mmCIF file of C-alpha atoms and ligand atoms in Angstrom:
data_model
loop_
_atom_site.group_PDB
_atom_site.id
_atom_site.type_symbol
_atom_site.label_atom_id
_atom_site.label_comp_id
_atom_site.label_asym_id
_atom_site.label_seq_id
_atom_site.Cartn_x
_atom_site.Cartn_y
_atom_site.Cartn_z
ATOM 1 C CA MET A 1 252.642 0.859 -14.810
ATOM 2 C CA LYS A 2 249.310 -0.360 -16.128
ATOM 3 C CA ARG A 3 248.459 -4.022 -16.308
ATOM 4 C CA VAL A 4 247.214 -4.897 -19.777
ATOM 5 C CA LEU A 5 245.417 -8.197 -20.231
ATOM 6 C CA SER A 6 243.515 -10.018 -22.958
ATOM 7 C CA GLY A 7 242.720 -13.486 -24.240
ATOM 8 C CA ILE A 8 241.878 -15.192 -27.489
ATOM 9 C CA GLN A 9 239.873 -18.327 -28.168
ATOM 10 C CA PRO A 10 241.420 -21.338 -29.883
ATOM 11 C CA SER A 11 238.056 -21.901 -31.568
ATOM 12 C CA GLY A 12 239.685 -22.016 -35.019
ATOM 13 C CA GLN A 13 242.585 -20.473 -36.873
ATOM 14 C CA LEU A 14 243.458 -16.935 -35.848
ATOM 15 C CA HIS A 15 242.391 -14.432 -38.483
ATOM 16 C CA ILE A 16 243.079 -10.877 -39.572
ATOM 17 C CA GLY A 17 240.074 -9.627 -37.568
ATOM 18 C CA ASN A 18 241.777 -10.976 -34.438
ATOM 19 C CA TYR A 19 245.067 -9.460 -35.565
ATOM 20 C CA PHE A 20 243.827 -5.914 -36.121
ATOM 21 C CA GLY A 21 241.165 -6.077 -33.395
ATOM 22 C CA MET A 22 243.423 -7.311 -30.628
ATOM 23 C CA MET A 23 246.714 -9.118 -31.316
ATOM 24 C CA SER A 24 248.721 -6.346 -32.950
ATOM 25 C CA ARG A 25 247.832 -3.952 -30.139
ATOM 26 C CA MET A 26 248.740 -6.506 -27.478
ATOM 27 C CA ILE A 27 252.123 -6.937 -29.125
ATOM 28 C CA GLN A 28 252.644 -3.168 -29.088
ATOM 29 C CA TYR A 29 251.598 -2.911 -25.454
ATOM 30 C CA GLN A 30 254.291 -5.341 -24.323
ATOM 31 C CA GLU A 31 256.928 -2.656 -24.747
ATOM 32 C CA GLU A 32 255.706 -0.344 -22.005
ATOM 33 C CA ASN A 33 253.274 -2.237 -19.846
ATOM 34 C CA GLU A 34 252.879 -5.292 -17.747
ATOM 35 C CA LEU A 35 251.236 -7.670 -20.202
ATOM 36 C CA PHE A 36 249.139 -10.756 -19.467
ATOM 37 C CA CYS A 37 248.080 -12.718 -22.531
ATOM 38 C CA PHE A 38 246.329 -16.063 -22.655
ATOM 39 C CA ILE A 39 244.687 -18.588 -24.935
ATOM 40 C CA VAL A 40 241.192 -19.181 -23.620
ATOM 41 C CA ASP A 41 240.548 -22.866 -24.186
ATOM 42 C CA TYR A 42 237.794 -23.078 -21.542
ATOM 43 C CA HIS A 43 235.889 -20.540 -23.647
ATOM 44 C CA ALA A 44 236.515 -22.495 -26.845
ATOM 45 C CA LEU A 45 234.805 -25.511 -25.258
ATOM 46 C CA THR A 46 231.548 -23.601 -25.685
ATOM 47 C CA THR A 47 231.795 -24.191 -29.451
ATOM 48 C CA ILE A 48 234.276 -27.087 -29.900
ATOM 49 C CA ASN A 49 234.004 -30.565 -28.438
ATOM 50 C CA ASP A 50 236.612 -32.370 -30.457
ATOM 51 C CA ARG A 51 239.627 -33.036 -28.251
ATOM 52 C CA LYS A 52 242.208 -33.245 -31.029
ATOM 53 C CA LYS A 53 240.948 -30.079 -32.654
ATOM 54 C CA LEU A 54 240.984 -28.143 -29.410
ATOM 55 C CA GLU A 55 244.518 -29.305 -28.602
ATOM 56 C CA SER A 56 245.925 -28.414 -31.986
ATOM 57 C CA ASN A 57 244.057 -25.097 -32.202
ATOM 58 C CA THR A 58 245.368 -24.142 -28.765
ATOM 59 C CA LEU A 59 249.006 -24.822 -29.594
ATOM 60 C CA ASN A 60 248.626 -23.197 -32.998
ATOM 61 C CA ALA A 61 247.167 -20.057 -31.461
ATOM 62 C CA ALA A 62 250.117 -19.862 -29.072
ATOM 63 C CA ILE A 63 252.561 -20.344 -31.944
ATOM 64 C CA ASP A 64 250.814 -17.654 -34.017
ATOM 65 C CA PHE A 65 251.097 -15.151 -31.207
ATOM 66 C CA LEU A 66 254.782 -15.875 -30.628
ATOM 67 C CA ALA A 67 255.524 -15.801 -34.362
ATOM 68 C CA LEU A 68 253.882 -12.388 -34.656
ATOM 69 C CA GLY A 69 256.180 -10.976 -32.001
ATOM 70 C CA LEU A 70 254.828 -11.676 -28.542
ATOM 71 C CA ASP A 71 257.978 -11.809 -26.433
ATOM 72 C CA PRO A 72 258.004 -14.331 -23.559
ATOM 73 C CA GLN A 73 260.650 -12.201 -21.801
ATOM 74 C CA LYS A 74 258.195 -9.334 -21.556
ATOM 75 C CA VAL A 75 254.850 -11.075 -21.257
ATOM 76 C CA ILE A 76 253.107 -13.555 -19.016
ATOM 77 C CA PHE A 77 251.664 -15.922 -21.617
ATOM 78 C CA TRP A 78 249.676 -19.041 -20.769
ATOM 79 C CA ILE A 79 246.815 -21.389 -21.561
ATOM 80 C CA GLN A 80 243.683 -20.524 -19.610
ATOM 81 C CA SER A 81 242.949 -24.071 -18.386
ATOM 82 C CA ASP A 82 246.425 -24.321 -16.831
ATOM 83 C CA VAL A 83 245.207 -21.820 -14.239
ATOM 84 C CA PRO A 84 241.888 -23.353 -13.118
ATOM 85 C CA GLN A 85 241.479 -20.765 -10.355
ATOM 86 C CA VAL A 86 239.418 -18.769 -12.856
ATOM 87 C CA THR A 87 236.698 -21.403 -12.847
ATOM 88 C CA GLU A 88 236.265 -21.084 -9.082
ATOM 89 C CA LEU A 89 236.135 -17.328 -9.402
ATOM 90 C CA THR A 90 233.529 -17.763 -12.153
ATOM 91 C CA TRP A 91 231.242 -19.461 -9.661
ATOM 92 C CA LEU A 92 231.789 -16.799 -7.018
ATOM 93 C CA LEU A 93 231.061 -14.062 -9.561
ATOM 94 C CA SER A 94 227.991 -15.841 -10.917
ATOM 95 C CA THR A 95 226.328 -15.355 -7.544
ATOM 96 C CA VAL A 96 226.493 -11.572 -7.941
ATOM 97 C CA THR A 97 225.566 -11.549 -11.656
ATOM 98 C CA ASN A 98 222.035 -10.577 -12.617
ATOM 99 C CA MET A 99 220.380 -12.857 -15.154
ATOM 100 C CA GLY A 100 219.216 -9.768 -17.047
ATOM 101 C CA LEU A 101 222.842 -8.862 -17.795
ATOM 102 C CA LEU A 102 223.454 -12.196 -19.489
ATOM 103 C CA GLU A 103 220.117 -12.202 -21.268
ATOM 104 C CA ARG A 104 221.028 -8.940 -22.957
ATOM 105 C CA ALA A 105 224.354 -10.262 -24.289
ATOM 106 C CA THR A 106 224.226 -9.997 -28.073
ATOM 107 C CA SER A 107 227.162 -12.325 -28.711
ATOM 108 C CA TYR A 108 225.162 -15.271 -27.336
ATOM 109 C CA LYS A 109 222.237 -14.381 -29.569
ATOM 110 C CA ASP A 110 224.475 -13.918 -32.631
ATOM 111 C CA LYS A 111 226.107 -17.300 -32.134
ATOM 112 C CA THR A 112 222.920 -19.256 -31.518
ATOM 113 C CA ILE A 113 221.274 -17.627 -34.558
ATOM 114 C CA ARG A 114 224.268 -18.913 -36.558
ATOM 115 C CA GLY A 115 223.374 -22.439 -35.438
ATOM 116 C CA ILE A 116 225.868 -22.864 -32.585
ATOM 117 C CA ALA A 117 224.341 -25.024 -29.834
ATOM 118 C CA ALA A 118 222.902 -22.969 -27.000
ATOM 119 C CA ASN A 119 224.776 -24.661 -24.146
ATOM 120 C CA ALA A 120 224.903 -23.160 -20.658
ATOM 121 C CA GLY A 121 228.616 -22.477 -21.069
ATOM 122 C CA LEU A 122 227.921 -20.228 -24.045
ATOM 123 C CA PHE A 123 225.302 -18.358 -22.043
ATOM 124 C CA ASN A 124 227.608 -17.990 -19.030
ATOM 125 C CA TYR A 125 230.607 -17.038 -21.145
ATOM 126 C CA PRO A 126 230.587 -13.381 -19.983
ATOM 127 C CA ILE A 127 231.037 -14.496 -16.349
ATOM 128 C CA LEU A 128 234.063 -16.631 -17.225
ATOM 129 C CA MET A 129 235.400 -13.661 -19.139
ATOM 130 C CA ALA A 130 234.878 -11.435 -16.098
ATOM 131 C CA ALA A 131 236.810 -13.975 -14.006
ATOM 132 C CA ASP A 132 239.616 -14.032 -16.622
ATOM 133 C CA ILE A 133 240.085 -10.322 -16.155
ATOM 134 C CA LEU A 134 239.354 -9.864 -12.450
ATOM 135 C CA CYS A 135 241.485 -12.827 -11.357
ATOM 136 C CA PHE A 136 244.594 -11.011 -12.570
ATOM 137 C CA GLY A 137 243.755 -7.406 -11.717
ATOM 138 C CA GLY A 138 243.750 -6.235 -15.339
ATOM 139 C CA ASP A 139 243.500 -2.432 -15.731
ATOM 140 C CA ILE A 140 243.269 -2.280 -19.518
ATOM 141 C CA VAL A 141 241.754 -4.868 -21.821
ATOM 142 C CA PRO A 142 242.480 -4.474 -25.550
ATOM 143 C CA VAL A 143 239.598 -6.042 -27.462
ATOM 144 C CA GLY A 144 237.737 -5.694 -30.725
ATOM 145 C CA LYS A 145 234.441 -3.830 -30.888
ATOM 146 C CA ASP A 146 232.455 -7.050 -30.622
ATOM 147 C CA GLN A 147 233.664 -7.451 -27.023
ATOM 148 C CA LYS A 148 232.560 -4.007 -25.834
ATOM 149 C CA GLN A 149 229.404 -5.328 -24.249
ATOM 150 C CA HIS A 150 231.229 -8.172 -22.504
ATOM 151 C CA LEU A 151 233.631 -5.671 -20.986
ATOM 152 C CA GLU A 152 230.684 -3.636 -19.720
ATOM 153 C CA ILE A 153 229.325 -6.804 -18.133
ATOM 154 C CA THR A 154 232.711 -7.413 -16.476
ATOM 155 C CA ARG A 155 232.734 -3.904 -15.042
ATOM 156 C CA ASP A 156 229.192 -4.323 -13.819
ATOM 157 C CA ILE A 157 230.007 -7.606 -12.079
ATOM 158 C CA ALA A 158 233.168 -6.169 -10.485
ATOM 159 C CA GLN A 159 231.336 -3.099 -9.238
ATOM 160 C CA ARG A 160 228.520 -5.160 -7.817
ATOM 161 C CA PHE A 161 230.961 -7.501 -6.069
ATOM 162 C CA ASN A 162 232.920 -4.581 -4.616
ATOM 163 C CA ASN A 163 229.700 -2.892 -3.436
ATOM 164 C CA ILE A 164 228.612 -5.983 -1.551
ATOM 165 C CA TYR A 165 231.925 -7.330 -0.270
ATOM 166 C CA GLY A 166 234.384 -4.417 -0.297
ATOM 167 C CA ASP A 167 237.022 -3.333 -2.768
ATOM 168 C CA VAL A 168 238.548 -6.588 -3.948
ATOM 169 C CA PHE A 169 238.638 -6.142 -7.715
ATOM 170 C CA VAL A 170 240.208 -3.630 -10.060
ATOM 171 C CA ILE A 171 237.542 -2.148 -12.373
ATOM 172 C CA PRO A 172 238.988 -2.731 -15.847
ATOM 173 C CA GLU A 173 238.709 -0.531 -18.873
ATOM 174 C CA ALA A 174 238.116 -1.725 -22.404
ATOM 175 C CA ASP A 175 240.658 -0.527 -24.923
ATOM 176 C CA ILE A 176 238.938 -0.493 -28.286
ATOM 177 C CA ASN A 177 240.764 0.915 -31.246
ATOM 178 C CA LYS A 178 238.541 3.919 -31.986
ATOM 179 C CA SER A 179 239.478 4.119 -35.631
ATOM 180 C CA SER A 180 238.778 0.498 -36.413
ATOM 181 C CA GLN A 181 235.280 -0.729 -37.002
ATOM 182 C CA LEU A 182 234.335 -4.316 -36.493
ATOM 183 C CA ILE A 183 236.236 -6.189 -39.159
ATOM 184 C CA PRO A 184 233.921 -7.913 -41.637
ATOM 185 C CA GLY A 185 234.364 -11.448 -42.864
ATOM 186 C CA ILE A 186 234.245 -12.436 -46.521
ATOM 187 C CA ASP A 187 230.436 -12.528 -46.322
ATOM 188 C CA GLY A 188 230.177 -9.053 -44.778
ATOM 189 C CA GLN A 189 229.183 -10.340 -41.311
ATOM 190 C CA LYS A 190 231.583 -10.022 -38.359
ATOM 191 C CA MET A 191 234.714 -12.003 -39.180
ATOM 192 C CA SER A 192 234.693 -14.940 -36.755
ATOM 193 C CA LYS A 193 236.607 -18.144 -36.307
ATOM 194 C CA SER A 194 233.376 -19.971 -35.706
ATOM 195 C CA TYR A 195 231.490 -18.524 -38.704
ATOM 196 C CA GLY A 196 233.731 -19.920 -41.460
ATOM 197 C CA ASN A 197 233.960 -16.446 -43.029
ATOM 198 C CA ASP A 198 237.476 -15.548 -41.943
ATOM 199 C CA ILE A 199 240.776 -14.801 -43.622
ATOM 200 C CA PRO A 200 243.381 -16.725 -41.612
ATOM 201 C CA ILE A 201 246.726 -15.115 -40.854
ATOM 202 C CA PHE A 202 248.852 -18.177 -41.531
ATOM 203 C CA ASP A 203 247.069 -20.833 -43.565
ATOM 204 C CA ASP A 204 248.381 -22.209 -46.827
ATOM 205 C CA GLU A 205 248.895 -19.249 -49.178
ATOM 206 C CA LYS A 206 246.631 -20.731 -51.853
ATOM 207 C CA LYS A 207 243.806 -21.162 -49.368
ATOM 208 C CA ILE A 208 244.140 -17.578 -48.163
ATOM 209 C CA GLN A 209 244.062 -16.383 -51.778
ATOM 210 C CA LYS A 210 240.947 -18.438 -52.428
ATOM 211 C CA ARG A 211 239.188 -16.993 -49.396
ATOM 212 C CA ILE A 212 239.974 -13.470 -50.512
ATOM 213 C CA MET A 213 238.803 -14.148 -54.063
ATOM 214 C CA SER A 214 235.445 -15.214 -52.626
ATOM 215 C CA ILE A 215 234.750 -11.972 -50.746
ATOM 216 C CA THR A 216 231.120 -11.072 -51.418
ATOM 217 C CA THR A 217 230.670 -8.175 -53.835
ATOM 218 C CA ASP A 218 227.587 -6.557 -55.327
ATOM 219 C CA SER A 219 226.501 -6.523 -58.945
ATOM 220 C CA THR A 220 227.151 -2.827 -59.676
ATOM 221 C CA PRO A 221 228.001 -2.564 -63.406
ATOM 222 C CA ILE A 222 231.675 -1.896 -64.215
ATOM 223 C CA ASP A 223 231.003 1.580 -65.581
ATOM 224 C CA GLU A 224 229.433 2.837 -62.341
ATOM 225 C CA PRO A 225 231.067 4.028 -59.074
ATOM 226 C CA LYS A 226 231.332 1.319 -56.420
ATOM 227 C CA ASP A 227 229.999 1.205 -52.876
ATOM 228 C CA LYS A 228 232.742 1.733 -50.282
ATOM 229 C CA ASN A 229 230.695 0.432 -47.402
ATOM 230 C CA THR A 230 231.560 -3.115 -48.411
ATOM 231 C CA PRO A 231 233.801 -5.884 -47.030
ATOM 232 C CA LEU A 232 236.275 -5.645 -49.926
ATOM 233 C CA PHE A 233 236.861 -1.944 -49.324
ATOM 234 C CA GLN A 234 236.992 -2.276 -45.544
ATOM 235 C CA LEU A 235 239.358 -5.250 -45.576
ATOM 236 C CA TYR A 236 241.748 -3.626 -48.036
ATOM 237 C CA SER A 237 241.741 -0.415 -45.966
ATOM 238 C CA LEU A 238 243.208 -2.270 -42.985
ATOM 239 C CA PHE A 239 246.497 -2.585 -44.851
ATOM 240 C CA LEU A 240 246.680 0.970 -46.191
ATOM 241 C CA ASP A 241 247.952 4.254 -44.795
ATOM 242 C CA GLU A 242 245.928 7.472 -45.221
ATOM 243 C CA LYS A 243 247.276 8.134 -48.698
ATOM 244 C CA GLY A 244 246.606 4.570 -49.804
ATOM 245 C CA LYS A 245 243.065 4.741 -48.446
ATOM 246 C CA GLN A 246 242.401 7.944 -50.368
ATOM 247 C CA GLU A 247 243.654 6.302 -53.555
ATOM 248 C CA LEU A 248 241.402 3.318 -52.966
ATOM 249 C CA ARG A 249 238.421 5.641 -52.354
ATOM 250 C CA ASP A 250 239.153 7.392 -55.640
ATOM 251 C CA ARG A 251 239.366 4.086 -57.482
ATOM 252 C CA PHE A 252 236.012 2.979 -56.064
ATOM 253 C CA ASP A 253 234.436 6.304 -57.094
ATOM 254 C CA GLU A 254 235.823 6.129 -60.605
ATOM 255 C CA PRO A 255 233.857 4.001 -63.151
ATOM 256 C CA GLY A 256 235.751 1.003 -64.540
ATOM 257 C CA LEU A 257 236.943 -0.661 -61.341
ATOM 258 C CA LYS A 258 236.960 -4.459 -61.522
ATOM 259 C CA TYR A 259 236.356 -6.218 -58.217
ATOM 260 C CA GLY A 260 238.386 -9.263 -59.311
ATOM 261 C CA GLU A 261 241.483 -7.130 -59.793
ATOM 262 C CA VAL A 262 241.112 -5.469 -56.422
ATOM 263 C CA LYS A 263 240.718 -8.869 -54.782
ATOM 264 C CA LYS A 264 243.927 -10.102 -56.417
ATOM 265 C CA GLU A 265 245.792 -7.052 -55.146
ATOM 266 C CA LEU A 266 244.353 -7.524 -51.682
ATOM 267 C CA ALA A 267 245.457 -11.182 -51.660
ATOM 268 C CA GLU A 268 248.999 -10.133 -52.566
ATOM 269 C CA THR A 269 248.954 -7.426 -49.908
ATOM 270 C CA VAL A 270 247.771 -9.774 -47.165
ATOM 271 C CA LEU A 271 250.335 -12.452 -48.030
ATOM 272 C CA GLU A 272 253.124 -9.909 -48.223
ATOM 273 C CA TYR A 273 252.126 -8.296 -44.916
ATOM 274 C CA PHE A 274 252.357 -11.533 -42.944
ATOM 275 C CA HIS A 275 255.145 -13.102 -44.976
ATOM 276 C CA PRO A 276 257.988 -12.001 -42.668
ATOM 277 C CA TYR A 277 256.421 -13.925 -39.772
ATOM 278 C CA ARG A 278 256.032 -17.208 -41.631
ATOM 279 C CA ASP A 279 259.625 -18.367 -41.137
ATOM 280 C CA LYS A 280 259.461 -17.711 -37.430
ATOM 281 C CA ARG A 281 256.189 -19.630 -37.282
ATOM 282 C CA GLU A 282 257.733 -22.542 -39.120
ATOM 283 C CA GLU A 283 260.667 -22.588 -36.710
ATOM 284 C CA LEU A 284 258.410 -22.480 -33.643
ATOM 285 C CA SER A 285 256.179 -25.254 -34.910
ATOM 286 C CA LYS A 286 259.249 -27.497 -35.111
ATOM 287 C CA ASN A 287 260.188 -26.547 -31.584
ATOM 288 C CA LEU A 288 257.088 -27.416 -29.585
ATOM 289 C CA ASP A 289 259.072 -28.164 -26.439
ATOM 290 C CA TYR A 290 260.155 -24.556 -26.322
ATOM 291 C CA VAL A 291 256.589 -23.301 -26.872
ATOM 292 C CA LYS A 292 255.249 -25.580 -24.139
ATOM 293 C CA GLN A 293 257.980 -24.456 -21.759
ATOM 294 C CA VAL A 294 257.067 -20.813 -22.337
ATOM 295 C CA LEU A 295 253.416 -21.605 -21.612
ATOM 296 C CA LYS A 296 254.271 -23.610 -18.514
ATOM 297 C CA GLU A 297 256.357 -20.829 -17.047
ATOM 298 C CA GLY A 298 253.612 -18.343 -17.893
ATOM 299 C CA ALA A 299 250.997 -20.511 -16.161
ATOM 300 C CA ALA A 300 253.052 -20.655 -12.964
ATOM 301 C CA LYS A 301 253.348 -16.876 -12.820
ATOM 302 C CA ALA A 302 249.684 -16.360 -13.705
ATOM 303 C CA ALA A 303 248.589 -18.882 -11.046
ATOM 304 C CA ALA A 304 250.420 -16.994 -8.319
ATOM 305 C CA GLU A 305 248.587 -13.824 -9.299
ATOM 306 C CA ALA A 306 245.234 -15.615 -9.550
ATOM 307 C CA ASP A 307 245.651 -17.085 -6.065
ATOM 308 C CA THR A 308 246.012 -13.614 -4.611
ATOM 309 C CA TYR A 309 242.749 -12.297 -6.075
ATOM 310 C CA LEU A 310 240.835 -15.534 -5.571
ATOM 311 C CA ASN A 311 241.830 -15.796 -1.911
ATOM 312 C CA GLU A 312 240.850 -12.219 -1.300
ATOM 313 C CA ALA A 313 237.459 -12.834 -2.882
ATOM 314 C CA ARG A 314 236.994 -15.992 -0.788
ATOM 315 C CA ARG A 315 237.867 -14.137 2.401
ATOM 316 C CA ALA A 316 235.563 -11.251 1.537
ATOM 317 C CA MET A 317 232.690 -13.672 0.917
ATOM 318 C CA GLY A 318 233.198 -15.700 4.096
ATOM 319 C CA LEU A 319 234.728 -18.797 2.518
ATOM 320 C CA ASN A 320 237.933 -19.036 4.497
ATOM 321 C CA TYR A 321 237.286 -21.553 7.270
ATOM 322 C CA SER A 322 240.645 -23.281 6.926
ATOM 323 C CA GLY A 323 242.527 -19.978 7.104
HETATM 324 P P1 ATP B 1 234.679 -16.952 -32.082
HETATM 325 O O1 ATP B 1 233.944 -16.972 -33.395
HETATM 326 O O2 ATP B 1 235.004 -18.320 -31.585
HETATM 327 O O3 ATP B 1 234.017 -16.093 -31.034
HETATM 328 P P2 ATP B 1 236.389 -14.787 -32.802
HETATM 329 O O4 ATP B 1 236.913 -14.788 -34.172
HETATM 330 O O5 ATP B 1 235.240 -13.901 -32.467
HETATM 331 O O6 ATP B 1 236.098 -16.303 -32.401
HETATM 332 P P3 ATP B 1 237.604 -14.345 -30.238
HETATM 333 O O7 ATP B 1 238.615 -15.319 -29.742
HETATM 334 O O8 ATP B 1 236.220 -14.446 -29.717
HETATM 335 O O9 ATP B 1 237.601 -14.435 -31.833
HETATM 336 O O10 ATP B 1 238.160 -12.902 -30.000
HETATM 337 C C1 ATP B 1 239.546 -12.625 -29.793
HETATM 338 C C2 ATP B 1 239.786 -11.137 -29.948
HETATM 339 O O11 ATP B 1 239.654 -10.771 -31.329
HETATM 340 C C3 ATP B 1 238.780 -10.285 -29.175
HETATM 341 O O12 ATP B 1 239.463 -9.195 -28.625
HETATM 342 C C4 ATP B 1 237.797 -9.841 -30.220
HETATM 343 O O13 ATP B 1 237.188 -8.608 -29.895
HETATM 344 C C5 ATP B 1 238.711 -9.703 -31.445
HETATM 345 N N1 ATP B 1 237.934 -9.900 -32.678
HETATM 346 C C6 ATP B 1 237.328 -11.030 -33.064
HETATM 347 N N2 ATP B 1 236.703 -10.850 -34.234
HETATM 348 C C7 ATP B 1 236.899 -9.554 -34.581
HETATM 349 C C8 ATP B 1 236.499 -8.740 -35.693
HETATM 350 N N3 ATP B 1 235.758 -9.253 -36.659
HETATM 351 N N4 ATP B 1 236.887 -7.447 -35.714
HETATM 352 C C9 ATP B 1 237.651 -6.928 -34.716
HETATM 353 N N5 ATP B 1 238.060 -7.640 -33.661
HETATM 354 C C10 ATP B 1 237.697 -8.931 -33.572
HETATM 355 MG MG1 MG B 2 234.316 -14.047 -30.521
#
């Protein structure tokens, strides 16, 4: 049985890019695999330094995941900082990580260009991510396309470590949904929690509608065919089957299409799609003790696993004086 593992940052509200890029596949994987899923609050510290915000985002992310169907009976689910072993492993791994690898990371460049402070944590993020994966022996890591490069960095670090110190780590594989492109935000850039261009899964319905109504469109006249390589088309396609996509293509090709109408339809579709999970979310948010208990039990199981890999790495590196 393969071990499937992935994390998500509580750097804002979870959005439909996260859902289609990672969450929905994680939820599917729980049926036939050993699943490790965690909320990566250490990572979120690279962009958030407001304690209250981080705390509420973290719990909300956990609630979202459970509401959408993550089953604590089948999954080890925890908050990253409850298993601090990963930070020690981060240091160990940083000593076998070439600077060039980090300097080539495009996510760091994208974020700093967007005005996010260039702190050392943000730069070192790929090493913490490598530790997140290697500390638990993950075989398969479901991620969105934007994380492809980080997964390559993880593999590189693991291989380098194993070459120097012997076979300690499993070399993980990225699992990127081939059919899905990077999901655009309402401005056409990558949808991101930290870019303010996202469509949240569970916000107030009016706010979600408003976001969708402000998706950027071009100024093609009504009586001309419309460009399909646009965020409105791509976002709507996420919710359609093959037949629905073909119909949408035809409507974009046909003169007369009004963007405002398509946006309204998309808003209805998004709200309807996630509607069945709203009640469950509501129930969970009134039952925080239960949510915290799930996370606590998950952390205990995850810590036991992390200790195994961390101790092996320490031994391999000559850091085991006390036995
Ligand atoms: P941040 O802006 O703080 O980096 P984010 O929205 O990029 O937040 P992450 O927590 O970094 O979200 O990523 C969680 C998962 O969601 C990852 O597997 C990532 O690949 C996936 N993901 C994030 N954004 C997208 C997107 N626009 N399209 C597809 N997958 C995405
Ligand atoms: Mg991200």
